[in-house]
Coordinates of C-alpha atoms and ligand atoms in Angstrom, one line a residue:
M245 CA 103.1 90.8 82.4
S246 CA 104.6 90.6 85.7
R247 CA 104.3 93.9 87.9
L248 CA 108.5 94.6 87.3
S249 CA 108.2 93.7 84.0
N250 CA 110.8 96.0 81.9
K251 CA 112.1 97.6 85.2
V252 CA 115.5 97.3 86.5
A253 CA 116.6 97.1 89.8
L254 CA 120.4 97.7 91.8
V255 CA 120.3 95.8 95.1
T256 CA 123.5 96.7 97.0
G257 CA 124.6 93.7 99.1
G258 CA 122.2 91.7 97.6
S259 CA 124.8 88.6 97.6
R260 CA 123.4 87.3 101.6
G261 CA 120.3 87.9 103.9
I262 CA 117.7 90.7 103.3
G263 CA 119.3 92.0 100.3
A264 CA 119.6 88.4 98.3
A265 CA 115.9 88.2 99.4
I266 CA 115.1 91.6 98.2
A267 CA 116.7 90.8 94.6
K268 CA 115.0 87.0 94.3
R269 CA 111.5 88.8 95.3
L270 CA 112.1 91.8 92.6
A271 CA 113.2 89.0 90.3
T272 CA 110.4 87.2 90.7
D273 CA 108.3 90.2 90.1
G274 CA 109.7 90.3 86.6
A275 CA 112.7 92.6 87.4
N276 CA 116.0 92.5 85.6
V277 CA 118.2 93.0 89.0
A278 CA 121.8 93.7 89.6
I279 CA 123.0 92.7 93.2
T280 CA 126.5 94.2 94.6
Y281 CA 128.7 92.7 97.0
A282 CA 131.9 93.2 98.9
K283 CA 133.7 90.3 99.8
N284 CA 132.1 86.8 98.5
P285 CA 131.8 86.2 95.2
D286 CA 130.6 83.1 95.3
A287 CA 127.3 83.9 97.2
A288 CA 126.7 86.8 94.7
A289 CA 127.0 84.6 92.1
A290 CA 124.3 82.2 93.9
V291 CA 122.1 84.2 94.1
V292 CA 122.4 85.4 90.1
K293 CA 122.5 81.4 89.4
E294 CA 119.0 80.9 91.2
I295 CA 117.4 84.0 89.5
E296 CA 118.7 82.9 86.2
R297 CA 117.4 79.3 87.3
S298 CA 113.5 80.9 87.5
G299 CA 114.1 82.3 84.6
G300 CA 115.1 86.1 85.6
K301 CA 118.0 88.1 84.6
A302 CA 120.8 89.1 87.1
I303 CA 124.4 89.8 87.1
A304 CA 126.5 90.4 90.5
I305 CA 129.2 93.4 90.8
Q306 CA 131.9 93.8 93.3
A307 CA 131.1 97.1 95.2
D308 CA 131.8 98.7 97.9
A309 CA 128.8 100.7 99.0
A310 CA 131.1 103.4 101.0
D311 CA 133.6 103.2 97.8
A312 CA 132.6 106.2 95.9
N313 CA 133.9 105.4 92.4
A314 CA 132.9 101.6 92.6
V315 CA 129.3 102.7 93.3
K316 CA 129.2 105.0 90.4
T317 CA 130.6 102.5 88.3
A318 CA 127.8 99.7 89.9
V319 CA 125.5 102.0 88.7
E320 CA 126.8 102.6 85.2
K321 CA 128.0 98.8 84.8
T322 CA 123.7 98.2 85.7
V323 CA 122.4 100.8 83.0
A324 CA 125.1 99.4 80.3
T325 CA 124.2 95.6 81.1
F326 CA 120.6 96.0 81.2
G327 CA 119.6 99.7 79.6
R328 CA 117.9 101.4 82.4
L329 CA 117.9 102.1 86.0
D330 CA 114.4 102.0 87.7
V331 CA 114.8 101.0 91.1
L332 CA 117.7 101.8 93.4
V333 CA 117.6 99.7 97.1
N334 CA 120.0 100.6 99.3
N335 CA 120.4 97.4 101.0
A336 CA 124.0 97.3 102.1
G337 CA 124.8 98.0 105.7
T338 CA 126.5 96.6 109.1
A339 CA 126.5 97.5 113.1
I340 CA 129.3 97.1 115.3
P341 CA 127.6 96.6 118.6
K342 CA 129.2 97.6 122.1
K343 CA 128.9 100.3 123.9
F344 CA 129.5 103.9 122.5
E345 CA 132.6 104.5 125.1
E346 CA 134.4 101.4 124.1
T347 CA 133.7 102.5 120.4
T348 CA 136.9 102.8 118.1
L349 CA 137.2 105.4 115.6
E350 CA 137.9 102.9 113.1
D351 CA 134.1 101.3 114.4
L352 CA 132.5 105.1 114.0
D353 CA 134.1 105.8 110.6
R354 CA 132.9 102.0 109.1
V355 CA 129.4 102.6 110.2
I356 CA 128.9 105.7 109.1
D357 CA 130.8 105.5 105.8
L358 CA 128.7 102.2 104.9
N359 CA 125.3 102.6 106.2
F360 CA 124.9 106.6 105.8
R361 CA 127.3 108.3 103.3
G362 CA 126.9 105.0 101.0
V363 CA 123.5 105.7 101.0
M364 CA 123.9 109.5 99.5
L365 CA 127.0 108.3 97.3
T366 CA 124.6 105.5 96.1
T367 CA 121.3 107.7 95.4
H368 CA 123.5 110.1 94.4
A369 CA 125.0 108.1 91.0
A370 CA 121.7 106.3 90.7
L371 CA 119.6 109.8 90.1
K372 CA 121.8 110.4 87.2
H373 CA 120.4 107.4 85.4
M374 CA 116.9 107.0 87.1
K375 CA 114.2 108.7 84.8
E376 CA 110.2 109.0 85.5
N377 CA 108.5 107.2 88.4
G378 CA 112.0 105.6 90.0
R379 CA 112.0 104.3 93.1
I380 CA 114.4 105.1 96.0
I381 CA 114.5 102.3 98.8
T382 CA 116.7 102.5 101.6
I383 CA 116.8 99.9 104.6
G384 CA 117.1 101.5 107.6
S385 CA 115.7 100.1 110.6
C386 CA 113.3 100.3 113.6
V387 CA 116.0 101.4 115.8
G388 CA 116.1 104.4 113.6
E389 CA 113.1 105.5 115.3
R390 CA 113.7 104.2 118.9
V391 CA 116.4 102.1 120.6
M392 CA 115.4 99.2 122.6
T393 CA 119.0 97.6 124.0
P394 CA 122.6 99.3 124.7
G395 CA 125.4 98.9 121.7
L396 CA 124.0 100.5 119.3
V397 CA 124.3 104.4 119.1
P398 CA 126.3 104.7 115.8
Y399 CA 124.3 102.7 113.9
S400 CA 120.8 103.8 115.1
A401 CA 121.9 107.7 114.9
T402 CA 122.8 106.3 110.9
K403 CA 119.5 104.7 110.5
G404 CA 117.7 107.7 112.0
A405 CA 119.9 109.9 108.9
V406 CA 118.9 107.8 106.4
K407 CA 115.3 108.4 107.4
M408 CA 115.5 112.3 107.2
F409 CA 117.9 111.7 104.0
S410 CA 114.5 109.9 102.6
Q411 CA 112.0 112.3 103.3
G412 CA 114.3 115.3 102.4
L413 CA 115.1 114.1 99.1
S414 CA 111.4 113.0 98.4
R415 CA 110.8 116.5 98.2
E416 CA 113.5 117.2 95.3
V417 CA 112.8 114.1 93.1
G418 CA 108.5 114.4 93.3
S419 CA 108.1 116.4 90.6
R420 CA 109.7 113.4 88.1
G421 CA 107.3 110.4 90.1
I422 CA 110.3 109.7 91.7
T423 CA 109.4 108.2 95.4
V424 CA 112.0 108.0 98.2
N425 CA 111.4 105.5 101.0
N426 CA 112.4 103.7 104.5
I427 CA 112.0 100.9 105.2
Q428 CA 112.6 99.9 109.0
P429 CA 113.1 96.9 109.8
G430 CA 112.8 94.9 113.5
P431 CA 115.3 91.8 114.2
I432 CA 115.6 89.8 111.1
D433 CA 117.7 86.4 111.2
T434 CA 120.2 86.6 109.3
D435 CA 124.5 86.5 109.6
L436 CA 124.5 90.1 110.7
N437 CA 121.3 89.4 113.7
P438 CA 121.0 85.3 114.3
A439 CA 117.8 84.6 115.7
S440 CA 120.0 81.7 117.8
S441 CA 122.7 84.5 119.6
E442 CA 122.8 85.8 123.1
W443 CA 121.8 89.3 122.2
A444 CA 118.9 87.7 120.0
V445 CA 117.2 87.0 123.3
S446 CA 116.1 90.6 124.6
Q447 CA 115.4 91.2 120.5
K448 CA 113.1 88.8 120.5
A449 CA 111.3 89.7 123.9
A450 CA 110.9 93.5 122.7
T451 CA 108.6 92.4 119.5
A452 CA 104.7 92.3 120.1
L453 CA 105.1 89.1 118.3
N454 CA 107.5 87.2 120.0
R455 CA 109.6 86.8 117.5
Y456 CA 112.2 87.1 114.8
G457 CA 111.1 87.9 111.4
R458 CA 112.5 86.3 108.2
V459 CA 114.6 88.0 105.7
D460 CA 111.2 87.6 103.0
D461 CA 109.2 89.9 105.3
V462 CA 111.2 92.7 104.3
A463 CA 111.7 91.5 100.9
E464 CA 107.8 91.4 100.6
L465 CA 107.1 95.1 102.0
V466 CA 110.2 96.2 99.6
A467 CA 108.4 94.7 96.2
F468 CA 105.6 96.4 97.0
V469 CA 107.0 99.7 97.7
A470 CA 109.2 99.2 94.5
G471 CA 105.9 98.5 92.3
P472 CA 103.4 100.7 90.7
E473 CA 100.4 100.3 93.4
A474 CA 102.6 102.5 95.9
S475 CA 103.4 105.6 93.6
Y476 CA 101.3 107.5 95.9
I477 CA 103.8 106.5 98.6
T478 CA 106.9 108.5 98.7
G479 CA 108.7 110.0 102.1
A480 CA 107.4 107.7 104.4
N481 CA 109.0 105.3 106.9
L482 CA 107.6 101.9 106.7
T483 CA 108.2 99.4 109.9
V484 CA 108.3 96.0 109.6
D485 CA 109.4 94.9 113.2
G486 CA 107.0 92.4 114.7
G487 CA 106.0 95.3 116.9
T488 CA 109.0 96.4 118.0
N489 CA 108.4 99.9 118.2
A490 CA 104.6 99.9 118.9
Ligands
LIG1709 P1 124.1 90.8 106.4 O1 125.3 90.7 107.0 O2 123.5 89.3 106.6 O3 124.3 90.8 105.1 C1 125.4 92.0 104.1 C2 124.9 92.4 102.7 O4 125.5 93.1 102.4 C3 125.6 90.9 102.3 O5 125.3 90.4 101.0 C4 127.3 91.4 102.6 O6 128.1 90.8 101.1 C5 127.1 92.7 101.9 N1 128.3 94.0 102.2 C6 128.3 94.1 103.2 N2 129.2 95.4 103.4 C7 129.1 95.6 102.0 C8 129.9 97.2 101.5 N3 130.4 97.6 102.6 N4 129.8 97.0 100.2 C9 128.5 96.1 99.9 N5 128.1 95.1 100.2 C10 128.3 94.6 101.7 O7 123.2 91.8 106.9 P2 121.3 91.7 107.2 O8 120.9 91.3 105.7 O9 121.2 91.3 108.3 O10 121.3 93.0 106.8 C11 120.9 94.4 105.7 C12 120.7 95.4 105.9 O11 119.3 95.6 106.9 C13 121.4 96.5 106.4 O12 121.4 98.0 106.1 C14 121.0 96.7 108.1 O13 121.3 97.7 108.8 C15 119.5 96.2 108.1 N6 118.5 95.6 109.0 C16 118.9 94.2 109.4 C17 118.1 94.1 110.5 C18 118.4 92.4 110.9 O14 118.2 92.3 112.2 N7 119.1 91.8 110.0 C19 117.5 94.6 111.1 C20 117.4 96.0 110.7 C21 118.1 96.5 109.6 P3 129.9 90.7 101.8 O15 129.2 88.6 102.2 O16 130.2 90.6 100.0 O17 130.4 91.2 102.6

């Protein structure tokens, strides 16, 4: 028996970057995995194929994480396909780095709708199906606690919001054995935040380890929190940031 055998996980934004690594890692631990994506069906299909090639089960669902109906349908499709829902990973998110005074209302709405409102919508839909010992895991950010660079004002505000959302919700669902935790990555090499970009220089310098992290660094922590060994961890903000916030 693998540690997540008979468990079903839904990972939002699981077609690339951190979400794809989480989906593959949870599948390696034995979970059946549903991933959502917004725009790129080929990338999502590639993740599903890779999981299936390794003997796992996965499906990909197009669902904008900021769209309440799409998210509800994605949760229902996950339960209809795999029969239950044990682990929700709220990973879909984006940043639109620019100075706050140059930020447009559209930019603001996009970041808030996806990074914060979307997390609440998806969690709301998932909780209806989650039984004893469920896991709600949100990918926040180390900038949800401390901000080292300019240009991330709305982004860091949404990541601070999901931190308090997780803490608050942990108080409401703990009696069902459901844990709610917020994982706070530092700079991780993805399409959203490439280690080769000019913007990476200051982020790398702000770490204690003087390097970017890998998507698997985050996936390992998520897999631990999703598993039975972490049943007494809830309402926690777990940072995997190379020492950025040290
Ligand atoms: P990427 O941009 O590399 O990947 C984003 C993933 O989310 C893709 O699978 C994308 O699919 C999907 N996605 C994008 N928009 C939506 C949407 N509206 N609805 C559903 N899915 C969507 O991002 P990262 O992997 O870097 O980031 C993942 C999470 O980690 C985010 O919440 C981010 O804020 C957080 N984070 C990232 C850090 C980093 O340094 N990379 C640091 C700290 C936190 P598609 O291609 O179809 O759009």
